[in-house]
Coordinates of C-alpha atoms in Angstrom, one line a residue:
Chain A
M1 CA -0.5 189.9 339.3
D2 CA 1.7 189.6 342.4
E3 CA 1.0 185.9 342.7
K4 CA 2.6 185.3 339.4
I5 CA 5.8 187.0 340.3
D6 CA 6.1 184.6 343.3
H7 CA 5.6 181.6 341.1
Q8 CA 7.7 182.4 338.1
T9 CA 10.0 179.6 337.5
I10 CA 13.5 179.6 336.0
L11 CA 15.1 176.5 334.5
I12 CA 18.9 176.5 334.7
V13 CA 20.6 174.2 332.2
D14 CA 24.4 173.6 332.7
D15 CA 26.6 170.6 332.8
E16 CA 28.7 172.1 335.5
P17 CA 27.1 171.6 339.0
V18 CA 29.0 174.5 340.4
N19 CA 27.5 176.9 337.8
I20 CA 24.0 175.7 338.6
K21 CA 24.7 176.3 342.3
I22 CA 26.0 179.8 341.8
L23 CA 23.0 180.9 339.7
S24 CA 20.5 179.1 341.9
E25 CA 21.8 180.9 345.0
L26 CA 21.7 184.2 343.1
L27 CA 18.1 183.8 342.0
S28 CA 16.3 181.5 344.4
S29 CA 15.2 184.3 346.8
E30 CA 13.0 185.7 344.0
Y31 CA 12.1 182.8 341.8
A32 CA 11.4 179.2 341.8
I33 CA 14.4 177.3 340.4
R34 CA 14.7 174.1 338.5
A35 CA 17.9 172.6 337.1
A36 CA 18.9 170.2 334.3
K37 CA 22.4 168.9 333.7
N38 CA 22.0 168.2 330.0
G39 CA 19.9 169.1 327.0
E40 CA 17.7 166.1 327.0
K41 CA 16.6 166.6 330.7
A42 CA 16.1 170.3 330.0
L43 CA 13.7 169.5 327.1
K44 CA 11.8 167.1 329.2
I45 CA 11.0 169.8 331.8
I46 CA 10.3 172.4 329.2
N47 CA 7.8 170.1 327.4
S48 CA 6.1 169.0 330.6
S49 CA 2.7 170.2 331.8
E50 CA 4.5 172.8 334.0
P51 CA 7.0 174.5 331.7
P52 CA 9.3 177.2 333.2
D53 CA 8.8 180.9 332.6
L54 CA 12.4 181.4 331.5
V55 CA 15.4 179.2 330.5
L56 CA 19.0 180.0 331.3
L57 CA 20.9 177.9 328.9
D58 CA 24.6 177.0 328.8
I59 CA 25.9 176.6 325.2
V60 CA 28.8 174.1 325.5
M61 CA 27.5 170.8 326.9
P62 CA 28.2 167.2 326.1
G63 CA 25.6 165.5 323.9
M64 CA 23.0 168.1 322.9
D65 CA 24.5 171.6 323.1
G66 CA 22.6 174.8 324.0
Y67 CA 22.1 175.9 320.4
E68 CA 20.3 172.6 319.6
V69 CA 18.1 172.9 322.8
C70 CA 17.2 176.5 321.8
K71 CA 16.3 175.4 318.3
K72 CA 14.0 172.7 319.7
I73 CA 12.3 175.1 322.1
K74 CA 11.7 177.7 319.5
S75 CA 10.4 175.3 316.8
N76 CA 7.7 173.9 319.1
P77 CA 4.6 176.2 319.1
D78 CA 3.8 175.2 322.7
T79 CA 7.2 176.3 324.0
H80 CA 8.0 178.9 321.4
D81 CA 7.2 181.9 323.7
I82 CA 9.4 180.8 326.6
P83 CA 12.3 183.3 326.7
V84 CA 15.8 181.8 326.5
I85 CA 18.9 183.5 327.8
F86 CA 22.2 181.9 326.8
L87 CA 25.2 181.6 329.2
T88 CA 28.4 181.8 327.2
A89 CA 32.1 182.1 327.8
K90 CA 32.5 183.0 324.1
T91 CA 32.3 186.6 323.5
N92 CA 33.0 187.0 319.8
R93 CA 30.6 188.8 317.6
K94 CA 29.7 185.8 315.5
D95 CA 28.6 183.7 318.5
E96 CA 26.6 186.6 320.0
E97 CA 24.8 187.0 316.7
K98 CA 24.1 183.3 316.5
C99 CA 22.3 183.5 319.9
F100 CA 19.8 186.0 318.5
T101 CA 19.3 184.3 315.2
L102 CA 18.3 181.1 317.0
G103 CA 15.5 183.1 318.8
A104 CA 17.2 183.7 322.2
S105 CA 16.2 186.8 324.0
D106 CA 19.6 187.7 325.2
F107 CA 22.9 186.2 326.5
I108 CA 25.0 186.6 329.7
T109 CA 28.8 186.2 329.5
K110 CA 30.7 184.0 331.9
P111 CA 32.1 184.6 334.4
I112 CA 28.7 186.0 335.4
S113 CA 28.1 189.4 336.9
P114 CA 25.3 189.1 339.5
P115 CA 23.7 192.5 338.8
I116 CA 23.6 191.8 335.1
V117 CA 22.0 188.4 335.7
H118 CA 19.4 190.0 337.8
A119 CA 18.7 192.8 335.3
R120 CA 18.4 190.5 332.3
V121 CA 16.4 187.8 334.0
N122 CA 14.2 190.4 335.5
S123 CA 13.4 192.2 332.3
Q124 CA 12.7 189.0 330.3
L125 CA 10.4 187.7 333.1
Q126 CA 8.6 191.0 333.3
M127 CA 8.0 190.9 329.6
K128 CA 6.5 187.5 329.9
K129 CA 4.4 188.5 332.9
V130 CA 3.0 191.5 331.1
R131 CA 2.3 189.4 328.0
D132 CA 0.5 186.7 330.0
F133 CA -1.3 189.3 332.0
L134 CA -2.5 191.1 328.9
L135 CA -3.9 187.8 327.5
D136 CA -5.7 187.0 330.8
K137 CA -7.0 190.5 331.4
N138 CA -8.2 190.9 327.9
E139 CA -10.2 187.7 328.1
F140 CA -11.6 188.7 331.5
L141 CA -12.7 192.1 330.2
E142 CA -14.2 190.7 327.0
K143 CA -16.3 188.3 329.1
E144 CA -17.3 191.0 331.5
V145 CA -18.4 193.3 328.6
S146 CA -20.4 190.5 326.9
K147 CA -22.0 189.6 330.3
R148 CA -23.1 193.2 330.8
T149 CA -24.3 193.4 327.2
A150 CA -26.5 190.4 327.8
E151 CA -27.8 191.8 331.0
L152 CA -28.5 195.1 329.4
S153 CA -30.4 193.5 326.5
H154 CA -32.5 191.5 329.0
I155 CA -33.3 194.7 330.9
Q156 CA -34.3 196.3 327.7
D157 CA -36.8 193.5 327.0
V158 CA -38.2 193.7 330.5
T159 CA -38.4 197.5 330.4
I160 CA -40.2 197.5 327.1
F161 CA -42.6 194.9 328.3
A162 CA -43.3 196.7 331.5
L163 CA -44.0 200.0 329.7
A164 CA -46.2 198.3 327.2
S165 CA -48.1 196.5 329.8
L166 CA -48.7 199.7 331.6
A167 CA -50.2 201.3 328.5
E168 CA -52.4 198.2 327.9
T169 CA -53.6 198.0 331.5
R170 CA -55.3 201.3 331.0
D171 CA -56.6 200.2 327.7
N172 CA -58.6 197.4 329.4
E173 CA -56.9 194.8 327.2
T174 CA -54.6 192.1 328.4
G175 CA -51.0 191.1 327.9
G176 CA -52.2 188.9 325.0
H177 CA -52.4 191.7 322.6
I178 CA -48.8 192.7 323.2
K179 CA -47.5 189.1 322.7
R180 CA -49.7 188.4 319.7
T181 CA -48.8 191.6 317.7
Q182 CA -45.2 191.1 318.5
H183 CA -45.3 187.6 317.0
Y184 CA -47.4 188.7 314.0
V185 CA -44.8 191.4 313.3
R186 CA -42.0 188.8 313.3
L187 CA -44.0 186.6 310.9
L188 CA -44.6 189.4 308.5
A189 CA -41.0 190.7 308.7
E190 CA -39.5 187.3 308.1
G191 CA -41.8 186.8 305.1
L192 CA -40.9 190.2 303.7
S193 CA -37.2 189.6 304.2
E194 CA -37.3 187.2 301.2
H195 CA -38.6 190.0 299.1
P196 CA -35.6 191.1 296.8
R197 CA -36.2 194.8 297.5
L198 CA -36.3 194.3 301.2
K199 CA -33.8 191.6 302.0
D200 CA -30.9 194.0 302.5
H201 CA -32.9 196.0 305.0
L202 CA -34.7 193.3 306.9
T203 CA -31.7 191.5 308.4
E204 CA -32.0 189.1 311.2
K205 CA -30.9 191.9 313.6
I206 CA -33.5 194.4 312.4
I207 CA -36.2 191.7 312.6
D208 CA -35.2 191.1 316.2
L209 CA -35.4 194.8 316.9
Y210 CA -38.9 195.0 315.3
F211 CA -39.9 192.0 317.5
K212 CA -38.5 193.6 320.7
T213 CA -40.0 197.1 320.1
A214 CA -43.4 196.1 318.7
P215 CA -45.0 196.1 322.2
L216 CA -44.4 199.8 322.5
H217 CA -46.6 200.7 319.5
D218 CA -49.5 201.9 321.7
I219 CA -47.4 203.4 324.5
G220 CA -49.0 206.8 323.7
K221 CA -52.3 205.6 325.0
V222 CA -51.2 206.4 328.6
G223 CA -51.8 210.0 327.6
I224 CA -55.5 209.5 326.5
P225 CA -58.1 210.4 329.2
D226 CA -60.0 207.4 330.6
H227 CA -63.5 208.6 329.5
I228 CA -62.2 208.3 325.9
L229 CA -59.9 205.3 326.1
L230 CA -62.4 203.2 328.1
K231 CA -65.6 204.4 326.4
P232 CA -67.7 201.3 325.6
G233 CA -69.4 202.8 322.6
K234 CA -68.4 204.6 319.4
L235 CA -66.3 207.7 319.9
T236 CA -67.6 211.1 318.8
A237 CA -65.6 212.9 316.1
E238 CA -64.1 215.1 318.8
E239 CA -63.1 212.2 321.0
F240 CA -61.6 210.3 318.0
E241 CA -59.4 213.3 317.3
I242 CA -58.0 213.0 320.9
M243 CA -57.7 209.3 320.5
K244 CA -55.6 209.8 317.4
S245 CA -53.1 211.8 319.4
H246 CA -51.7 208.6 321.0
T247 CA -49.5 208.2 318.0
R248 CA -47.8 211.6 318.6
I249 CA -47.7 211.1 322.4
G250 CA -45.9 207.8 321.9
R251 CA -43.5 209.3 319.4
N252 CA -42.7 212.2 321.7
A253 CA -42.1 210.0 324.7
I254 CA -39.7 207.8 322.9
L255 CA -38.0 210.8 321.3
N256 CA -37.4 212.2 324.7
A257 CA -35.8 209.0 325.8
E258 CA -33.6 209.0 322.8
K259 CA -32.5 212.6 323.6
F260 CA -31.6 211.5 327.1
L261 CA -29.5 208.7 325.8
K262 CA -27.6 211.0 323.5
A263 CA -26.0 208.0 321.6
P264 CA -28.3 206.6 318.9
A265 CA -30.3 203.6 320.1
P266 CA -31.7 201.5 317.2
F267 CA -34.3 199.8 319.4
L268 CA -35.8 203.1 320.3
F269 CA -35.7 204.3 316.7
Y270 CA -37.9 201.5 315.5
A271 CA -40.2 201.8 318.5
R272 CA -40.7 205.4 317.6
E273 CA -41.4 204.6 314.0
M274 CA -44.0 202.1 314.9
A275 CA -45.7 204.2 317.5
F276 CA -46.0 207.1 315.2
T277 CA -47.0 205.5 311.9
H278 CA -48.9 202.3 312.6
H279 CA -52.2 204.1 311.9
E280 CA -51.2 205.5 308.6
K281 CA -52.8 203.9 305.5
W282 CA -51.3 202.9 302.2
N283 CA -53.7 205.2 300.3
G284 CA -52.9 208.2 302.5
T285 CA -56.2 208.3 304.5
G286 CA -54.7 207.3 307.8
Y287 CA -53.3 209.4 310.7
P288 CA -51.5 211.4 312.1
M289 CA -49.6 212.5 309.0
K290 CA -51.8 211.2 306.2
I291 CA -48.7 209.9 304.4
S292 CA -49.0 207.2 301.8
G293 CA -47.2 204.3 300.1
D294 CA -43.5 204.0 300.7
H295 CA -43.5 207.3 302.7
I296 CA -44.8 205.2 305.6
P297 CA -41.9 203.4 307.3
L298 CA -41.9 199.7 306.7
S299 CA -42.2 199.0 310.5
G300 CA -45.4 201.0 310.5
R301 CA -46.9 199.3 307.5
I302 CA -46.1 195.9 309.1
M303 CA -47.6 196.9 312.4
A304 CA -50.7 198.2 310.7
V305 CA -51.6 194.7 309.5
A306 CA -50.6 193.0 312.7
D307 CA -52.7 195.5 314.8
V308 CA -55.8 195.4 312.7
Y309 CA -55.8 191.6 312.5
D310 CA -55.6 191.3 316.2
A311 CA -58.3 194.0 316.8
L312 CA -60.6 192.0 314.4
I313 CA -60.2 188.6 316.0
T314 CA -60.5 189.7 319.6
K315 CA -63.6 190.8 321.5
R316 CA -63.6 194.3 322.8
V317 CA -66.0 196.2 325.1
Y318 CA -67.5 197.9 322.1
K319 CA -67.4 195.0 319.6
S320 CA -67.5 191.3 319.2
A321 CA -64.8 189.0 317.8
V322 CA -64.6 188.4 314.0
P323 CA -63.7 184.8 313.0
H324 CA -60.2 184.3 311.5
D325 CA -61.4 183.6 308.0
D326 CA -63.4 186.8 307.9
A327 CA -60.5 188.8 309.3
V328 CA -58.3 187.4 306.5
K329 CA -60.9 188.4 303.9
I330 CA -61.2 191.9 305.3
I331 CA -57.4 192.4 305.2
K332 CA -57.2 191.0 301.7
E333 CA -59.9 193.5 300.6
E334 CA -57.9 196.4 302.1
S335 CA -54.7 195.5 300.2
G336 CA -53.6 198.7 298.3
K337 CA -56.1 200.7 300.3
H338 CA -55.4 200.5 304.0
F339 CA -52.4 198.2 303.7
D340 CA -49.2 197.8 301.7
P341 CA -50.0 195.1 299.1
A342 CA -46.5 193.5 299.7
V343 CA -47.3 193.1 303.4
V344 CA -50.7 191.7 302.6
D345 CA -49.2 189.1 300.2
V346 CA -47.0 187.9 303.0
F347 CA -49.9 187.9 305.4
L348 CA -52.0 185.7 303.1
N349 CA -49.0 183.3 302.9
V350 CA -48.6 183.0 306.7
A351 CA -52.3 183.5 307.7
G352 CA -52.3 180.0 309.1
K353 CA -49.4 180.9 311.4
F354 CA -51.3 184.0 312.5
R355 CA -54.2 181.7 313.6
E356 CA -51.8 179.5 315.5
T357 CA -50.2 182.4 317.2
A358 CA -53.6 183.8 318.2
G359 CA -54.5 180.5 319.7
R360 CA -51.3 180.2 321.6
Y361 CA -51.5 183.7 323.2
S362 CA -55.3 184.0 323.5
D363 CA -56.6 186.1 326.4
Chain B
M1 CA -10.6 198.7 319.3
Y2 CA -8.6 201.4 317.6
R3 CA -5.2 202.6 318.6
E4 CA -2.7 204.7 316.7
I5 CA 0.7 202.9 316.6
K6 CA 3.4 205.4 316.3
P7 CA 7.1 204.5 315.8
Q8 CA 8.8 204.6 319.2
T9 CA 11.5 207.1 319.9
V10 CA 15.1 206.4 321.1
L11 CA 17.3 209.2 322.5
I12 CA 21.0 208.6 322.0
V13 CA 23.3 210.5 324.4
D14 CA 27.0 210.4 323.6
D15 CA 29.7 213.1 323.5
E16 CA 31.4 211.2 320.6
P17 CA 29.7 212.0 317.3
A18 CA 31.1 208.7 315.8
N19 CA 29.3 206.7 318.5
I20 CA 26.1 208.6 317.8
S21 CA 26.3 207.9 314.2
L22 CA 27.0 204.2 314.7
L23 CA 24.0 203.7 317.0
N24 CA 21.9 205.8 314.7
E25 CA 22.8 203.5 311.7
V26 CA 21.8 200.4 313.7
L27 CA 18.5 201.8 315.0
K28 CA 17.1 204.3 312.5
T29 CA 15.1 201.8 310.4
D30 CA 13.0 200.7 313.3
Y31 CA 12.7 203.8 315.5
R32 CA 12.6 207.5 315.5
I33 CA 16.0 208.7 316.7
M34 CA 16.8 211.8 318.7
V35 CA 20.4 212.7 319.7
A36 CA 22.1 214.8 322.4
K37 CA 25.8 215.5 322.7
D38 CA 25.9 216.2 326.4
G39 CA 24.0 215.6 329.6
K40 CA 22.4 219.0 329.7
R41 CA 20.9 218.6 326.3
A42 CA 19.9 215.1 327.1
L43 CA 17.8 216.3 330.0
L44 CA 16.1 219.0 327.8
V45 CA 15.2 216.4 325.2
A46 CA 14.0 213.9 327.8
Q47 CA 11.8 216.4 329.4
S48 CA 10.2 217.5 326.1
N49 CA 6.7 216.4 325.2
P50 CA 6.3 213.6 324.2
P51 CA 9.3 212.2 325.9
P52 CA 11.5 209.5 324.3
D53 CA 10.5 205.9 324.9
L54 CA 14.0 204.8 325.7
I55 CA 17.4 206.4 326.3
L56 CA 20.9 205.0 325.4
L57 CA 23.1 206.8 327.8
D58 CA 26.9 207.1 327.6
I59 CA 28.5 207.2 331.1
V60 CA 31.7 209.1 330.5
M61 CA 30.9 212.6 329.4
P62 CA 32.3 216.0 330.3
E63 CA 30.4 218.1 332.8
L64 CA 27.2 216.1 333.5
D65 CA 28.1 212.4 333.3
G66 CA 25.7 209.5 332.6
Y67 CA 25.2 208.7 336.3
E68 CA 24.2 212.3 337.0
V69 CA 21.8 212.5 334.0
L70 CA 20.2 209.2 335.2
K71 CA 19.8 210.5 338.7
R72 CA 18.0 213.6 337.6
L73 CA 15.8 211.7 335.2
K74 CA 14.8 209.3 338.0
A75 CA 14.0 212.2 340.3
D76 CA 11.6 213.7 337.8
E77 CA 8.0 212.3 337.9
D78 CA 7.6 212.8 334.1
T79 CA 10.8 211.0 333.1
K80 CA 11.4 208.4 335.8
K81 CA 9.6 205.7 333.9
I82 CA 11.7 206.0 330.7
P83 CA 13.9 202.9 330.5
I84 CA 17.6 203.8 330.3
I85 CA 20.4 201.5 328.9
F86 CA 23.9 202.5 329.8
V87 CA 26.4 202.5 327.0
T88 CA 29.9 202.1 328.3
S89 CA 33.5 201.0 327.6
K90 CA 34.0 200.4 331.3
N91 CA 33.7 196.7 331.8
K92 CA 34.1 196.2 335.5
D93 CA 31.5 194.6 337.8
E94 CA 31.3 197.6 340.2
D95 CA 30.2 199.9 337.4
E96 CA 27.4 197.6 336.4
T97 CA 26.2 197.2 339.9
K98 CA 26.2 201.0 340.5
G99 CA 24.3 201.8 337.3
L100 CA 21.7 199.0 337.8
E101 CA 21.2 200.0 341.4
M102 CA 20.5 203.5 340.3
G103 CA 17.8 202.3 338.0
A104 CA 19.3 201.6 334.6
V105 CA 17.7 198.6 333.0
D106 CA 20.8 197.2 331.2
Y107 CA 24.2 197.8 329.8
I108 CA 25.6 197.7 326.3
H109 CA 29.4 197.6 326.0
K110 CA 31.6 199.3 323.4
P111 CA 32.6 198.4 320.8
F112 CA 29.0 197.8 319.8
N113 CA 27.8 194.6 318.3
P114 CA 24.7 195.7 316.2
A115 CA 22.8 192.5 317.0
V116 CA 23.2 193.1 320.7
V117 CA 22.2 196.7 320.5
K118 CA 19.1 195.8 318.5
A119 CA 18.1 193.0 320.8
R120 CA 18.4 194.9 324.1
V121 CA 16.7 198.0 322.7
K122 CA 13.9 196.0 321.2
A123 CA 13.3 194.0 324.5
H124 CA 12.9 197.1 326.6
L125 CA 10.8 199.0 324.1
E126 CA 8.5 196.1 323.7
L127 CA 8.2 195.9 327.5
K128 CA 7.3 199.6 327.6
Q129 CA 4.9 199.3 324.7
N130 CA 3.1 196.4 326.3
R131 CA 2.8 198.3 329.5
D132 CA 1.5 201.4 327.8
F133 CA -0.9 199.2 325.8
L134 CA -2.1 197.6 329.0
E135 CA -2.8 200.9 330.6
W136 CA -4.6 202.2 327.5
M137 CA -6.7 199.1 327.2
L138 CA -7.7 199.1 330.9
K139 CA -8.8 202.7 330.4
E140 CA -10.7 202.0 327.3
K141 CA -12.5 199.0 328.7
T142 CA -13.4 200.9 331.9
E143 CA -14.9 203.6 329.7
E144 CA -16.9 201.0 327.8
L145 CA -18.3 199.6 331.1
K146 CA -19.0 203.1 332.3
K147 CA -21.0 203.9 329.2
M148 CA -23.0 200.8 329.7
E149 CA -23.7 201.6 333.3
K150 CA -25.1 204.9 332.1
E151 CA -27.5 203.1 329.8
Y152 CA -28.6 201.0 332.8
S153 CA -29.2 204.0 334.9
Y154 CA -31.4 205.5 332.2
L155 CA -33.5 202.3 332.0
F156 CA -33.8 202.0 335.8
L157 CA -34.1 205.4 337.2
R158 CA -34.8 208.2 334.9
K159 CA -33.8 211.4 336.6

């Protein structure tokens, strides 16, 4: 800000060289001074690439008078904001009023009084400085905030991915499952967003959040003991009960994070929904709540299809891989039973893209 | 960004009721007006909460004159930033130098020209408003950044 004070420039316009000299001596210690002896020269400087910060303008000049110069400055959008102070020997009320109606900021009566010149010039230049500073500063801060926002969003992505990978490492699966389910969720959500009942809810922003948070759906598995999580064979009824608790563990972990944040965080909200409800079934026979139909959050209904498809087509320690076509058939048969029929309809439409995605992110 | 815009307040100080009423007529449509008939009352009003945004101060008054009022306002941390415009019938250079050196921002001469009163008051109130806004905005943006920093710290090191 200080630099600007040093470089503020005043243009003095007067046809009398002696007036220019007096004003220039008065102001040159604080400001850069330029001078013009007539209106035409003044306008040339004002319209140049380095316009002055303030114009001190004599009214009575041969050729173009001060009023005319002021009119031209104020009618040009590029120069409109440059403050103009008139220098006038006339002191009647009509002339004073004319100065203001032409857009001048103030006037100084001749013979000039040095302290008044300083005071008026100073306050107009300060105004301009604050105005310019506000513009600069605002732009700078906006940029800074959006930079931080981008950084934050990136950190969110990385953090989610790191957490999800952790859960998966214990599960003996690879990063492929995370990537694939994430993309399946997007495919299904995009398809569903054309549904008239859902298009208001599934905005681009929400779909993005689904995509980002999908990797956290099995985060609760970190709380399942190894001998159950890594068991190569079928789980006993008792072990399966413990396995089911990964939905609650995941929900609670995310809920704690939300409490810590205090402010609502949409990305954690959907992560929690998915973690908690992706094993519910449309007919109410799933877990942990045994809720059915529309009581299951949409994100959970979508993740259910994505998760099962991926489990089917990949080989696990306790089972072999099912071919794509068979997986599609199984999911189709479960429409209205395990899965939301609307989600299955979309799945059948984009099944080809599921296959491509599976190929692209195969283990 | 939300900020309440309140009308700004001008305090008119003059021992002549006729002058007060003239200035009041010129300014009352754009600003909230407060008045004081002598220096003592002017100081009381200026030190109230919230203080006026600008003061039009007559110089020649019985007891506390305009210079004395200005001196006391400038000595008080709470009021020293209020812009003061001297209103005077004295028209000599020495007076202007003295007042401006003491910290007044400008002069308005009697008899008043309404256009001049409006322009000078407007200029200094705008300057003050811009400054206040700048301060407010910097505070607001700093808060915004602080909030974000907090989110960072949650993501990085959960304690």
